[in-house]
């Protein structure tokens, strides 16, 4: 068990060495200076001298420093950090005032241990925080679009409205305004010219509000406001404007550079501005699609806005949809009456036709109108009608054949099905594959994601599509199976011409390798062995006497054998999956992206084939969808098939000074698939030691003894850095590294020592321990009648020892 030493520490201060002819003491730096950001920064006033001012161990308590002065006067205490840094701490019970300038003077009487003094007084000053506006917020008082605006101003310190009155201006600020559009403006102009005029008038009002710049906005300090929204605090000032500030206006809060709480306080010395962006004027911002739209894709009408949205029920009432595919016979379209909208989506800035309950058809054209009476949740109304014409094309044309690998039960007949929608023609390829060409073909197709056709001549095929309906077609495998009931076929399809107004999903070739078979393979592989189960697909009966082969990516047979009466074959020593090098330096690597992680499963490493009475089937090592270890909450790391280095590295003490010797010991084990083992005697272990700046400070090779442990001695560099040092141990041929750490610190001799003695009748786990705690002063005196605080902690470890 490690024993931690509790030692008082102090910060090591840099000591400047002076030549004998330097006559005066100097101050290297002092602070704070200038305006501080918070009162906490003024809670320590420091001065760093050029040479030692005190002798450690002889500093009186309380400390008096008659040559240090601060004005206005502050009560507080002094302390030395090291021998050169003097720190003055104001009384924490007394609150420091804001916006106050403090002048600090250090008299020439300040004297170092050497006897040197300052040649003149040293002065510096700092200012506690002046009045600063931190943030703003606002709301409309009565909810209407032109109602008074209540503006909350939060400052960094208590401020009252009377103080702000002569220093604050509220004025408009110009910003960019993007003119909204009505997609079906011509149709709206013909059917509702008054509605178009209302739209143009509203655009003009919104543009005028957006372009207003520098106009004063009348306001006053409010005494009443929503205190749940803005709880009253001394730092809060609330303004209220007069009515008539329209949406789309930006306001600027301007505070001049003379702001101060009173004549006794320091003024800010700089102007402050904050921009308040009021709500935008209510317009339809856009509709996502109006031409060649896909009825399978959501199409939303979206409004401009930043605060709130449109209530679902109000928008559903205000929107009207009509089918105008036949211009002579327009038909109103009603949403589904039983459509349900989730509660979280009832106050949105936009809604899709689907969310409103409309089922719009492909190859149809619709007119969409939104009433001028639509009201938003911020109180604004649309004030003009909005209209769009939405044209939908046919549904996306596609062929669904499946790319990669496929299994077609031989009992299903010679027609292999595929699906198509809205295509008039396809090209199709068929090519048989022998067992020797199977693996090279798979690897070749994987390079192009199975978007490649065989070298045979394609067949052009006409389809008879019913518009927007997914239909099934059969691909006859008889020509390449030569009358056999089974076989492996490379099949490819390329979509041809779609019907008019139908988008193409993909122009590429889609290919698959289909095994027509009645054999099913179930495989479980590990570095130690691989188990293969062969069964019938039609009745799940085990198949005895099937020839099972494992082929590696070089198309060589790694192992071959026959299944027994249970349909099982076992191949030994099947360490076939990829290894990507050593695991990370620390940790167990679970879930990491390195050799042995999920990428080792994703890549093809081998295939397993089975043959019986002319029937053949295969399975690839990357077929694991739905049966991966993490699907069952099992950690997976293929690198654990290799020996893993386990153990601990520790030192004789917990803390060292610079230049001291460190006695270290390593206890190591090899975690193998067959269990934990000792490393062989004289196994070489590489030791690396890094300091707290990650600089290598020691490197050596040690050998383990017959107990698989090693020990050595190193020395902390005399010019090293303080902090935690890390020891890493690694062994060639072993994954992972193990290690430990120790602390390097500067510390002075402690005043006292505490010893804990634990005794027990045995060393077995679970035995009761008896502890005795003894404390004594190091100068020999007893620590009688002193307050004692002690803690006991029990820490469980669940890692591998």
Coordinates of N, CA and C in Angstrom, one line a residue, residues 54 58 72 98 103 118 183 211 222 247 258 353 358 386 488 530 556 567 655 660 675 692 698 714 776 792:
X54 N 12.2 38.6 3.2 CA 12.0 38.0 4.5 C 12.8 36.6 4.5
X58 N 10.9 33.0 10.0 CA 11.0 34.2 10.9 C 10.0 35.3 10.7
X72 N -8.1 55.3 -1.0 CA -8.6 55.4 0.3 C -8.2 54.2 1.2
X98 N -17.7 50.0 -5.6 CA -17.5 50.0 -7.0 C -17.0 51.4 -7.5
X103 N -5.0 54.3 -4.8 CA -3.6 54.6 -5.0 C -2.8 53.8 -4.0
X118 N 14.6 50.7 -1.6 CA 14.2 51.4 -2.9 C 14.8 52.8 -3.0
X183 N -45.4 34.0 -54.1 CA -45.0 33.2 -55.4 C -46.1 33.4 -56.5
X211 N -35.5 51.0 -41.9 CA -34.5 52.0 -42.3 C -34.5 53.2 -41.4
X222 N -39.7 52.6 -15.7 CA -41.0 52.0 -15.3 C -41.0 51.6 -13.8
X247 N -43.2 46.8 -35.3 CA -42.3 45.7 -35.5 C -41.3 46.0 -36.6
X258 N -19.8 59.4 -19.4 CA -19.7 60.1 -18.1 C -20.6 59.4 -17.1
X353 N -47.6 20.6 -45.2 CA -48.9 20.1 -45.6 C -49.2 18.8 -44.9
X358 N -53.0 17.3 -44.8 CA -53.2 17.2 -46.2 C -52.4 16.0 -46.8
X386 N -52.0 35.7 -48.9 CA -50.7 35.1 -49.5 C -51.1 33.9 -50.3
X488 N -24.5 -19.9 -58.1 CA -24.2 -18.6 -57.7 C -24.2 -17.7 -59.0
X530 N -13.2 -21.7 -35.2 CA -14.4 -21.3 -35.9 C -15.4 -22.4 -36.0
X556 N -7.1 -18.4 -51.1 CA -6.5 -19.7 -50.8 C -7.3 -20.3 -49.7
X567 N -24.4 -31.5 -38.3 CA -24.2 -30.4 -39.2 C -23.1 -29.4 -38.8
X655 N 5.7 11.8 -2.8 CA 6.2 13.1 -3.2 C 7.7 13.2 -3.1
X660 N 16.0 14.5 -6.0 CA 16.0 13.4 -5.1 C 15.9 12.1 -5.9
X675 N -5.7 -17.0 -20.0 CA -5.6 -16.6 -18.6 C -4.4 -15.7 -18.3
X692 N 5.6 16.8 -15.8 CA 4.2 17.3 -16.0 C 4.1 18.1 -17.2
X698 N 13.5 10.4 -18.4 CA 14.2 9.2 -18.1 C 13.8 8.1 -19.0
X714 N 16.0 6.0 -10.1 CA 16.2 7.1 -10.9 C 16.3 8.4 -10.1
X776 N 2.9 14.3 16.6 CA 3.9 14.9 17.5 C 4.5 16.0 16.7
X792 N -11.8 8.8 6.9 CA -11.5 7.4 6.4 C -12.2 7.2 5.1

